[in-house]
């Protein structure tokens, strides 16, 4: 099984020469800022699609900064639209790279501050040097999935996008029909019913309105067919059951209240390629941990951090509500009813997030350690 690439934890403890490189990425160019760990630095701009230029820039930086050609190179860039291919390319070149969570980088709290790619690259360079000198609190490093794990995430993410698109087409058709006071069922007979429909005064629909409805229906049909194809692909992979991810999905589906959509997303976004040491790491990676505020005479709970995987976080809140319905006698459901069941709507909404965090940890222990939570109903067949 291919797990996420662990973030480098190399600390500079010797006097060996090292080249640091901070990268500010954009669509057309990359701003590179080099440093030797001291006062000397060099700034270069290269095109995004030129690998050879990047190699030459690294070699020239070593020469200009007086470093040997075999000096180690440490680099970083912020996670964004370029994804992880840059990290994989740098790693293949022997460069020790880290991908940084941009939201974890501290910024001045002034109402107005200077911001350019050049300044951002220089700031990243300073933070990179501090990071490799041992300051692990300066930023958060993103776990990079393997190419196989990243590719496996495409199915459920595409399904999520297509379902939203289908809903948009459905709502558009219903809205257009509502302008004429019509309601037509969206099935394979829609076009026939549309041709037979009449306005309130028994006059035919306008030709342009009908043409727009036909186009919307055709787009919706195409999206619906693609959804069905992806769902069949999921079922075929589960039926085969030859991959560790498929077996984990089937194990989760064995719990009452968890279906294929939930199990597939949790495994391919979370449990299939990440390694966790304890339950705290599980909750933190999903952004379901609390953020307490205590300063001076002010003390309050600011809610969950929302710093983790948003898909898993949103999904687990939905699963928690279903868990109360399908697993009412489980220990987690009884805990929720005792703590939050007697409260109002606001109290229950806060409690469901706490249940989602506990449930996520319980599912992790079920998959990794084989521990079944108290009085959880396991389906006999899937």
mmCIF file of C-alpha atoms in Angstrom:
data_model
loop_
_atom_site.group_PDB
_atom_site.id
_atom_site.type_symbol
_atom_site.label_atom_id
_atom_site.label_comp_id
_atom_site.label_asym_id
_atom_site.label_seq_id
_atom_site.Cartn_x
_atom_site.Cartn_y
_atom_site.Cartn_z
ATOM 1 C CA UNK A 1 0.000 0.000 0.000
ATOM 2 C CA UNK A 2 1.228 3.504 -0.816
ATOM 3 C CA UNK A 3 0.866 5.964 2.034
ATOM 4 C CA UNK A 4 1.352 9.703 2.103
ATOM 5 C CA UNK A 5 4.871 11.002 1.829
ATOM 6 C CA UNK A 6 5.962 12.142 5.254
ATOM 7 C CA UNK A 7 7.198 15.705 5.567
ATOM 8 C CA UNK A 8 10.975 15.957 5.749
ATOM 9 C CA UNK A 9 12.267 16.512 9.274
ATOM 10 C CA UNK A 10 15.907 17.146 8.393
ATOM 11 C CA UNK A 11 17.563 19.675 10.681
ATOM 12 C CA UNK A 12 20.687 21.582 9.755
ATOM 13 C CA UNK A 13 23.088 20.594 12.536
ATOM 14 C CA UNK A 14 26.402 20.694 10.669
ATOM 15 C CA UNK A 15 28.394 23.318 8.796
ATOM 16 C CA UNK A 16 27.908 21.568 5.473
ATOM 17 C CA UNK A 17 26.931 24.084 2.753
ATOM 18 C CA UNK A 18 23.234 24.117 1.932
ATOM 19 C CA UNK A 19 21.185 25.965 -0.683
ATOM 20 C CA UNK A 20 17.685 27.058 0.297
ATOM 21 C CA UNK A 21 15.090 27.772 -2.381
ATOM 22 C CA UNK A 22 11.641 29.302 -1.821
ATOM 23 C CA UNK A 23 9.215 29.188 -4.754
ATOM 24 C CA UNK A 24 6.282 31.527 -5.361
ATOM 25 C CA UNK A 25 4.211 29.826 -8.062
ATOM 26 C CA UNK A 26 1.823 31.455 -10.520
ATOM 27 C CA UNK A 27 0.217 30.538 -13.835
ATOM 28 C CA UNK A 28 2.894 32.060 -16.112
ATOM 29 C CA UNK A 29 6.056 32.347 -14.047
ATOM 30 C CA UNK A 30 7.761 31.169 -10.895
ATOM 31 C CA UNK A 31 9.601 33.534 -8.577
ATOM 32 C CA UNK A 32 12.588 31.753 -7.014
ATOM 33 C CA UNK A 33 14.427 33.118 -4.002
ATOM 34 C CA UNK A 34 17.712 31.410 -3.087
ATOM 35 C CA UNK A 35 19.748 31.741 0.092
ATOM 36 C CA UNK A 36 22.741 30.154 1.798
ATOM 37 C CA UNK A 37 21.269 30.331 5.291
ATOM 38 C CA UNK A 38 23.076 33.574 6.018
ATOM 39 C CA UNK A 39 22.784 37.080 4.603
ATOM 40 C CA UNK A 40 23.346 36.281 0.939
ATOM 41 C CA UNK A 41 20.389 35.612 -1.340
ATOM 42 C CA UNK A 42 19.510 35.619 -5.030
ATOM 43 C CA UNK A 43 16.189 36.127 -6.843
ATOM 44 C CA UNK A 44 15.317 34.610 -10.224
ATOM 45 C CA UNK A 45 12.144 34.380 -12.343
ATOM 46 C CA UNK A 46 11.610 31.338 -14.580
ATOM 47 C CA UNK A 47 8.817 30.156 -16.860
ATOM 48 C CA UNK A 48 6.462 27.567 -15.392
ATOM 49 C CA UNK A 49 6.939 25.054 -18.203
ATOM 50 C CA UNK A 50 10.746 25.027 -18.349
ATOM 51 C CA UNK A 51 12.327 22.284 -16.252
ATOM 52 C CA UNK A 52 15.749 22.929 -17.755
ATOM 53 C CA UNK A 53 15.592 26.589 -16.720
ATOM 54 C CA UNK A 54 14.877 25.568 -13.131
ATOM 55 C CA UNK A 55 17.879 23.225 -13.088
ATOM 56 C CA UNK A 56 20.085 25.961 -14.495
ATOM 57 C CA UNK A 57 18.765 28.460 -11.941
ATOM 58 C CA UNK A 58 19.697 26.115 -9.089
ATOM 59 C CA UNK A 59 23.186 25.545 -10.528
ATOM 60 C CA UNK A 60 23.735 29.277 -11.054
ATOM 61 C CA UNK A 61 22.540 30.069 -7.534
ATOM 62 C CA UNK A 62 25.091 27.673 -6.071
ATOM 63 C CA UNK A 63 27.815 29.328 -8.152
ATOM 64 C CA UNK A 64 26.773 32.911 -7.306
ATOM 65 C CA UNK A 65 26.424 32.179 -3.604
ATOM 66 C CA UNK A 66 29.778 30.389 -3.461
ATOM 67 C CA UNK A 67 28.385 26.940 -2.750
ATOM 68 C CA UNK A 68 29.805 23.692 -4.174
ATOM 69 C CA UNK A 69 27.958 22.011 -7.015
ATOM 70 C CA UNK A 70 27.059 19.025 -4.814
ATOM 71 C CA UNK A 71 25.557 21.148 -2.020
ATOM 72 C CA UNK A 72 22.205 19.877 -0.704
ATOM 73 C CA UNK A 73 19.109 21.830 -1.769
ATOM 74 C CA UNK A 74 16.085 22.443 0.452
ATOM 75 C CA UNK A 75 12.986 24.005 -1.083
ATOM 76 C CA UNK A 76 9.358 24.882 -0.326
ATOM 77 C CA UNK A 77 6.249 26.252 -1.974
ATOM 78 C CA UNK A 78 2.665 26.901 -0.926
ATOM 79 C CA UNK A 79 -0.042 24.365 -1.741
ATOM 80 C CA UNK A 80 -2.342 25.625 -4.494
ATOM 81 C CA UNK A 81 -3.615 25.085 -8.009
ATOM 82 C CA UNK A 82 -0.397 23.398 -9.161
ATOM 83 C CA UNK A 83 -1.034 20.467 -6.847
ATOM 84 C CA UNK A 84 1.785 18.078 -6.024
ATOM 85 C CA UNK A 85 3.490 17.486 -9.377
ATOM 86 C CA UNK A 86 6.027 20.211 -8.580
ATOM 87 C CA UNK A 87 6.897 18.432 -5.331
ATOM 88 C CA UNK A 88 7.355 15.135 -7.144
ATOM 89 C CA UNK A 89 9.537 16.755 -9.796
ATOM 90 C CA UNK A 90 11.747 18.448 -7.201
ATOM 91 C CA UNK A 91 12.073 15.190 -5.267
ATOM 92 C CA UNK A 92 13.117 13.366 -8.438
ATOM 93 C CA UNK A 93 15.875 15.971 -8.839
ATOM 94 C CA UNK A 94 17.234 15.150 -5.386
ATOM 95 C CA UNK A 95 15.814 18.315 -3.784
ATOM 96 C CA UNK A 96 14.331 18.023 -0.286
ATOM 97 C CA UNK A 97 11.006 19.838 -0.676
ATOM 98 C CA UNK A 98 8.074 20.640 1.627
ATOM 99 C CA UNK A 99 4.594 21.751 0.571
ATOM 100 C CA UNK A 100 3.293 24.407 2.952
ATOM 101 C CA UNK A 101 -0.292 25.035 4.003
ATOM 102 C CA UNK A 102 -0.703 28.692 3.040
ATOM 103 C CA UNK A 103 -3.345 29.331 5.707
ATOM 104 C CA UNK A 104 -0.804 28.436 8.420
ATOM 105 C CA UNK A 105 1.598 31.240 7.443
ATOM 106 C CA UNK A 106 1.438 34.207 9.772
ATOM 107 C CA UNK A 107 0.796 37.637 8.250
ATOM 108 C CA UNK A 108 0.867 41.150 9.774
ATOM 109 C CA UNK A 109 -2.483 42.320 11.128
ATOM 110 C CA UNK A 110 -2.246 45.772 9.610
ATOM 111 C CA UNK A 111 -5.219 46.916 7.576
ATOM 112 C CA UNK A 112 -2.911 47.488 4.614
ATOM 113 C CA UNK A 113 0.340 45.699 3.906
ATOM 114 C CA UNK A 114 2.637 45.305 0.948
ATOM 115 C CA UNK A 115 2.239 42.060 -0.978
ATOM 116 C CA UNK A 116 4.159 40.998 -4.071
ATOM 117 C CA UNK A 117 5.490 37.671 -5.324
ATOM 118 C CA UNK A 118 8.998 38.903 -4.566
ATOM 119 C CA UNK A 119 8.175 39.732 -0.939
ATOM 120 C CA UNK A 120 6.279 36.475 -0.492
ATOM 121 C CA UNK A 121 9.232 34.463 -1.826
ATOM 122 C CA UNK A 122 11.677 36.234 0.495
ATOM 123 C CA UNK A 123 9.404 35.579 3.464
ATOM 124 C CA UNK A 124 9.101 31.922 2.522
ATOM 125 C CA UNK A 125 12.883 31.701 2.294
ATOM 126 C CA UNK A 126 13.342 33.055 5.812
ATOM 127 C CA UNK A 127 10.721 30.652 7.164
ATOM 128 C CA UNK A 128 12.261 27.716 5.271
ATOM 129 C CA UNK A 129 15.625 28.361 6.902
ATOM 130 C CA UNK A 130 14.020 28.530 10.341
ATOM 131 C CA UNK A 131 12.065 25.332 9.633
ATOM 132 C CA UNK A 132 15.202 23.346 8.809
ATOM 133 C CA UNK A 133 16.966 24.826 11.814
ATOM 134 C CA UNK A 134 14.390 23.088 13.999
ATOM 135 C CA UNK A 135 11.414 25.467 14.315
ATOM 136 C CA UNK A 136 8.516 23.086 13.589
ATOM 137 C CA UNK A 137 5.818 25.552 14.722
ATOM 138 C CA UNK A 138 6.471 28.127 12.028
ATOM 139 C CA UNK A 139 3.988 26.572 9.580
ATOM 140 C CA UNK A 140 2.022 23.428 8.790
ATOM 141 C CA UNK A 141 3.349 21.013 6.176
ATOM 142 C CA UNK A 142 0.934 19.275 3.810
ATOM 143 C CA UNK A 143 1.023 15.489 3.563
ATOM 144 C CA UNK A 144 1.606 14.577 -0.071
ATOM 145 C CA UNK A 145 -0.291 11.497 -1.295
ATOM 146 C CA UNK A 146 1.253 9.037 -3.662
ATOM 147 C CA UNK A 147 0.374 9.357 -7.336
ATOM 148 C CA UNK A 148 -1.792 6.233 -7.083
ATOM 149 C CA UNK A 149 -3.698 7.524 -4.047
ATOM 150 C CA UNK A 150 -4.233 10.906 -5.674
ATOM 151 C CA UNK A 151 -5.510 9.267 -8.841
ATOM 152 C CA UNK A 152 -7.976 7.123 -6.874
ATOM 153 C CA UNK A 153 -9.556 10.285 -5.440
ATOM 154 C CA UNK A 154 -10.725 11.356 -8.876
ATOM 155 C CA UNK A 155 -13.818 9.124 -8.983
ATOM 156 C CA UNK A 156 -15.696 10.376 -5.931
ATOM 157 C CA UNK A 157 -14.610 13.978 -6.489
ATOM 158 C CA UNK A 158 -15.878 13.865 -10.058
ATOM 159 C CA UNK A 159 -19.105 12.295 -8.807
ATOM 160 C CA UNK A 160 -19.522 15.102 -6.284
ATOM 161 C CA UNK A 161 -19.074 17.740 -8.987
ATOM 162 C CA UNK A 162 -21.373 15.977 -11.471
ATOM 163 C CA UNK A 163 -24.163 15.618 -8.927
ATOM 164 C CA UNK A 164 -24.012 19.341 -8.213
ATOM 165 C CA UNK A 165 -24.128 19.999 -11.946
ATOM 166 C CA UNK A 166 -27.137 17.700 -12.363
ATOM 167 C CA UNK A 167 -28.935 19.516 -9.557
ATOM 168 C CA UNK A 168 -28.192 22.848 -11.241
ATOM 169 C CA UNK A 169 -29.690 21.634 -14.546
ATOM 170 C CA UNK A 170 -32.719 20.224 -12.728
ATOM 171 C CA UNK A 171 -33.359 23.483 -10.889
ATOM 172 C CA UNK A 172 -32.948 25.480 -14.100
ATOM 173 C CA UNK A 173 -35.525 23.341 -15.938
ATOM 174 C CA UNK A 174 -38.006 23.625 -13.083
ATOM 175 C CA UNK A 175 -37.498 27.377 -12.906
ATOM 176 C CA UNK A 176 -38.112 27.798 -16.634
ATOM 177 C CA UNK A 177 -41.253 25.681 -16.426
ATOM 178 C CA UNK A 178 -42.462 27.662 -13.428
ATOM 179 C CA UNK A 179 -42.471 30.853 -15.515
ATOM 180 C CA UNK A 180 -45.317 29.273 -17.489
ATOM 181 C CA UNK A 181 -47.005 27.594 -14.533
ATOM 182 C CA UNK A 182 -45.934 24.089 -15.606
ATOM 183 C CA UNK A 183 -44.579 21.078 -13.746
ATOM 184 C CA UNK A 184 -43.233 18.197 -15.809
ATOM 185 C CA UNK A 185 -41.607 15.095 -14.385
ATOM 186 C CA UNK A 186 -37.951 14.776 -15.348
ATOM 187 C CA UNK A 187 -37.738 11.261 -16.733
ATOM 188 C CA UNK A 188 -37.174 9.665 -20.136
ATOM 189 C CA UNK A 189 -40.602 10.868 -21.298
ATOM 190 C CA UNK A 190 -39.857 14.519 -20.523
ATOM 191 C CA UNK A 191 -39.499 15.668 -24.138
ATOM 192 C CA UNK A 192 -42.796 14.062 -25.152
ATOM 193 C CA UNK A 193 -44.608 15.713 -22.252
ATOM 194 C CA UNK A 194 -42.933 19.018 -23.092
ATOM 195 C CA UNK A 195 -44.205 18.913 -26.683
ATOM 196 C CA UNK A 196 -47.732 18.232 -25.432
ATOM 197 C CA UNK A 197 -47.684 20.989 -22.804
ATOM 198 C CA UNK A 198 -49.699 24.163 -23.161
ATOM 199 C CA UNK A 199 -49.783 27.532 -21.431
ATOM 200 C CA UNK A 200 -52.618 28.588 -19.138
ATOM 201 C CA UNK A 201 -54.626 29.792 -22.143
ATOM 202 C CA UNK A 202 -54.033 26.557 -24.095
ATOM 203 C CA UNK A 203 -51.497 28.203 -26.404
ATOM 204 C CA UNK A 204 -48.248 26.368 -27.229
ATOM 205 C CA UNK A 205 -44.993 27.217 -25.487
ATOM 206 C CA UNK A 206 -42.672 29.709 -27.150
ATOM 207 C CA UNK A 207 -40.246 28.105 -29.593
ATOM 208 C CA UNK A 208 -37.181 29.663 -27.944
ATOM 209 C CA UNK A 209 -38.277 28.651 -24.450
ATOM 210 C CA UNK A 210 -38.905 25.093 -25.637
ATOM 211 C CA UNK A 211 -35.505 24.996 -27.359
ATOM 212 C CA UNK A 212 -33.786 26.170 -24.167
ATOM 213 C CA UNK A 213 -35.596 23.512 -22.144
ATOM 214 C CA UNK A 214 -34.514 20.843 -24.617
ATOM 215 C CA UNK A 215 -30.872 21.942 -24.375
ATOM 216 C CA UNK A 216 -30.985 21.938 -20.581
ATOM 217 C CA UNK A 217 -32.567 18.486 -20.580
ATOM 218 C CA UNK A 218 -29.915 17.153 -22.959
ATOM 219 C CA UNK A 219 -27.118 18.491 -20.754
ATOM 220 C CA UNK A 220 -28.793 17.009 -17.681
ATOM 221 C CA UNK A 221 -29.130 13.652 -19.436
ATOM 222 C CA UNK A 222 -25.442 13.651 -20.370
ATOM 223 C CA UNK A 223 -24.422 14.427 -16.779
ATOM 224 C CA UNK A 224 -26.817 11.782 -15.441
ATOM 225 C CA UNK A 225 -25.323 9.146 -17.757
ATOM 226 C CA UNK A 226 -21.795 10.021 -16.629
ATOM 227 C CA UNK A 227 -22.882 9.666 -12.998
ATOM 228 C CA UNK A 228 -24.285 6.221 -13.707
ATOM 229 C CA UNK A 229 -21.030 5.183 -15.408
ATOM 230 C CA UNK A 230 -18.917 6.273 -12.428
ATOM 231 C CA UNK A 231 -21.246 4.522 -9.987
ATOM 232 C CA UNK A 232 -20.937 1.314 -12.029
ATOM 233 C CA UNK A 233 -17.152 1.720 -11.938
ATOM 234 C CA UNK A 234 -17.261 1.966 -8.142
ATOM 235 C CA UNK A 235 -19.412 -1.164 -7.831
ATOM 236 C CA UNK A 236 -17.143 -3.102 -10.190
ATOM 237 C CA UNK A 237 -14.067 -2.208 -8.130
ATOM 238 C CA UNK A 238 -15.794 -3.213 -4.902
ATOM 239 C CA UNK A 239 -16.998 -6.464 -6.413
ATOM 240 C CA UNK A 240 -13.437 -7.274 -7.436
ATOM 241 C CA UNK A 241 -12.138 -6.373 -3.953
ATOM 242 C CA UNK A 242 -8.503 -6.837 -4.940
ATOM 243 C CA UNK A 243 -7.187 -3.544 -3.558
ATOM 244 C CA UNK A 244 -6.702 -2.657 0.130
ATOM 245 C CA UNK A 245 -8.869 0.424 -0.392
ATOM 246 C CA UNK A 246 -11.758 -1.638 -1.739
ATOM 247 C CA UNK A 247 -11.573 -3.973 1.237
ATOM 248 C CA UNK A 248 -11.668 -1.027 3.644
ATOM 249 C CA UNK A 249 -14.694 0.396 1.838
ATOM 250 C CA UNK A 250 -16.487 -2.943 2.177
ATOM 251 C CA UNK A 251 -15.659 -3.109 5.885
ATOM 252 C CA UNK A 252 -17.137 0.340 6.486
ATOM 253 C CA UNK A 253 -20.214 -0.561 4.465
ATOM 254 C CA UNK A 254 -20.700 -3.458 6.871
ATOM 255 C CA UNK A 255 -21.745 -0.952 9.552
ATOM 256 C CA UNK A 256 -25.415 -0.042 9.541
ATOM 257 C CA UNK A 257 -25.900 3.598 8.527
ATOM 258 C CA UNK A 258 -22.842 3.790 6.260
ATOM 259 C CA UNK A 259 -23.329 3.385 2.513
ATOM 260 C CA UNK A 260 -21.043 3.304 -0.474
ATOM 261 C CA UNK A 261 -20.756 7.095 -0.877
ATOM 262 C CA UNK A 262 -19.688 7.614 2.728
ATOM 263 C CA UNK A 263 -17.355 4.626 2.872
ATOM 264 C CA UNK A 264 -15.723 5.366 -0.488
ATOM 265 C CA UNK A 265 -15.054 9.011 0.353
ATOM 266 C CA UNK A 266 -13.691 8.306 3.844
ATOM 267 C CA UNK A 267 -11.283 5.654 2.588
ATOM 268 C CA UNK A 268 -9.978 7.478 -0.488
ATOM 269 C CA UNK A 269 -9.785 10.890 1.198
ATOM 270 C CA UNK A 270 -8.636 9.816 4.627
ATOM 271 C CA UNK A 271 -8.141 6.226 5.752
ATOM 272 C CA UNK A 272 -6.704 4.723 2.575
ATOM 273 C CA UNK A 273 -3.384 6.564 2.400
ATOM 274 C CA UNK A 274 -2.827 8.509 5.629
ATOM 275 C CA UNK A 275 -1.173 7.165 8.768
ATOM 276 C CA UNK A 276 -2.361 8.434 12.151
ATOM 277 C CA UNK A 277 -0.673 7.869 15.482
ATOM 278 C CA UNK A 278 -3.708 8.510 17.685
ATOM 279 C CA UNK A 279 -7.263 9.819 17.753
ATOM 280 C CA UNK A 280 -6.175 13.422 18.221
ATOM 281 C CA UNK A 281 -4.402 13.365 14.880
ATOM 282 C CA UNK A 282 -7.533 11.943 13.240
ATOM 283 C CA UNK A 283 -9.759 14.732 14.543
ATOM 284 C CA UNK A 284 -7.191 17.393 13.737
ATOM 285 C CA UNK A 285 -6.721 16.205 10.145
ATOM 286 C CA UNK A 286 -10.478 16.560 9.608
ATOM 287 C CA UNK A 287 -10.625 20.005 11.226
ATOM 288 C CA UNK A 288 -13.006 18.762 13.924
ATOM 289 C CA UNK A 289 -10.902 19.811 16.914
ATOM 290 C CA UNK A 290 -11.994 22.673 19.127
ATOM 291 C CA UNK A 291 -10.234 26.054 19.290
ATOM 292 C CA UNK A 292 -10.356 27.356 22.842
ATOM 293 C CA UNK A 293 -9.794 31.071 23.497
ATOM 294 C CA UNK A 294 -8.481 32.216 26.876
ATOM 295 C CA UNK A 295 -6.892 35.656 27.086
ATOM 296 C CA UNK A 296 -7.041 37.947 30.079
ATOM 297 C CA UNK A 297 -10.555 37.875 31.459
ATOM 298 C CA UNK A 298 -12.042 36.470 28.254
ATOM 299 C CA UNK A 299 -12.564 32.749 27.894
ATOM 300 C CA UNK A 300 -14.748 31.071 25.289
ATOM 301 C CA UNK A 301 -14.968 28.248 22.782
ATOM 302 C CA UNK A 302 -14.523 29.419 19.180
ATOM 303 C CA UNK A 303 -15.828 26.199 17.627
ATOM 304 C CA UNK A 304 -13.953 23.719 15.482
ATOM 305 C CA UNK A 305 -10.782 24.694 13.646
ATOM 306 C CA UNK A 306 -11.999 23.759 10.119
ATOM 307 C CA UNK A 307 -8.324 23.410 9.176
ATOM 308 C CA UNK A 308 -8.509 19.881 7.809
ATOM 309 C CA UNK A 309 -10.156 18.006 4.967
ATOM 310 C CA UNK A 310 -13.421 19.823 4.262
ATOM 311 C CA UNK A 311 -15.004 16.876 2.436
ATOM 312 C CA UNK A 312 -14.454 14.529 5.374
ATOM 313 C CA UNK A 313 -15.589 17.168 7.865
ATOM 314 C CA UNK A 314 -18.842 17.891 6.023
ATOM 315 C CA UNK A 315 -19.496 14.219 5.400
ATOM 316 C CA UNK A 316 -18.941 13.195 9.018
ATOM 317 C CA UNK A 317 -21.511 15.704 10.266
ATOM 318 C CA UNK A 318 -24.053 14.119 7.911
ATOM 319 C CA UNK A 319 -22.994 10.621 9.003
ATOM 320 C CA UNK A 320 -23.379 11.600 12.666
ATOM 321 C CA UNK A 321 -27.044 12.495 12.133
ATOM 322 C CA UNK A 322 -27.606 9.195 10.323
ATOM 323 C CA UNK A 323 -25.778 7.344 13.076
ATOM 324 C CA UNK A 324 -28.361 8.514 15.611
ATOM 325 C CA UNK A 325 -31.079 7.130 13.350
ATOM 326 C CA UNK A 326 -29.561 3.772 12.362
ATOM 327 C CA UNK A 327 -27.427 3.057 15.449
ATOM 328 C CA UNK A 328 -29.617 4.426 18.284
ATOM 329 C CA UNK A 329 -28.417 1.850 20.857
ATOM 330 C CA UNK A 330 -24.700 2.330 20.247
ATOM 331 C CA UNK A 331 -22.531 3.818 22.940
ATOM 332 C CA UNK A 332 -21.880 6.938 20.873
ATOM 333 C CA UNK A 333 -25.598 7.575 20.311
ATOM 334 C CA UNK A 334 -26.368 7.116 24.017
ATOM 335 C CA UNK A 335 -23.524 9.502 24.886
ATOM 336 C CA UNK A 336 -25.033 12.107 22.571
ATOM 337 C CA UNK A 337 -28.532 11.707 24.020
ATOM 338 C CA UNK A 338 -27.254 12.090 27.587
ATOM 339 C CA UNK A 339 -25.108 15.145 26.825
ATOM 340 C CA UNK A 340 -27.162 16.972 24.203
ATOM 341 C CA UNK A 341 -30.472 15.167 23.689
ATOM 342 C CA UNK A 342 -32.367 17.288 26.203
ATOM 343 C CA UNK A 343 -31.121 20.618 24.818
ATOM 344 C CA UNK A 344 -32.494 22.864 22.118
ATOM 345 C CA UNK A 345 -31.643 22.961 18.426
ATOM 346 C CA UNK A 346 -28.476 24.980 18.972
ATOM 347 C CA UNK A 347 -27.208 22.575 21.610
ATOM 348 C CA UNK A 348 -27.914 19.569 19.385
ATOM 349 C CA UNK A 349 -26.110 21.170 16.428
ATOM 350 C CA UNK A 350 -23.052 21.727 18.601
ATOM 351 C CA UNK A 351 -23.294 18.219 19.962
ATOM 352 C CA UNK A 352 -23.499 16.614 16.529
ATOM 353 C CA UNK A 353 -20.054 18.019 15.685
ATOM 354 C CA UNK A 354 -18.646 16.444 18.845
ATOM 355 C CA UNK A 355 -20.320 13.169 17.867
ATOM 356 C CA UNK A 356 -18.847 13.434 14.352
ATOM 357 C CA UNK A 357 -15.351 13.722 15.822
ATOM 358 C CA UNK A 358 -15.831 10.751 18.147
ATOM 359 C CA UNK A 359 -17.387 8.702 15.362
ATOM 360 C CA UNK A 360 -14.512 9.445 12.988
ATOM 361 C CA UNK A 361 -12.007 8.245 15.586
ATOM 362 C CA UNK A 362 -14.117 5.129 16.187
ATOM 363 C CA UNK A 363 -14.174 4.336 12.461
ATOM 364 C CA UNK A 364 -10.385 4.755 12.285
ATOM 365 C CA UNK A 365 -9.926 2.329 15.176
ATOM 366 C CA UNK A 366 -12.341 -0.086 13.516
ATOM 367 C CA UNK A 367 -10.333 -0.115 10.288
ATOM 368 C CA UNK A 368 -6.822 -0.029 11.707
ATOM 369 C CA UNK A 369 -7.187 -1.981 14.953
ATOM 370 C CA UNK A 370 -10.353 -4.018 14.375
ATOM 371 C CA UNK A 371 -12.073 -2.446 17.401
ATOM 372 C CA UNK A 372 -15.855 -2.296 17.097
ATOM 373 C CA UNK A 373 -17.459 0.477 19.143
ATOM 374 C CA UNK A 374 -19.878 -0.441 21.918
ATOM 375 C CA UNK A 375 -23.127 -2.078 20.720
ATOM 376 C CA UNK A 376 -22.629 -1.098 17.062
ATOM 377 C CA UNK A 377 -24.801 -3.069 14.652
ATOM 378 C CA UNK A 378 -22.844 -4.822 11.918
ATOM 379 C CA UNK A 379 -24.800 -5.913 8.841
ATOM 380 C CA UNK A 380 -24.719 -9.605 8.006
ATOM 381 C CA UNK A 381 -24.523 -8.970 4.251
ATOM 382 C CA UNK A 382 -23.534 -5.942 2.188
#
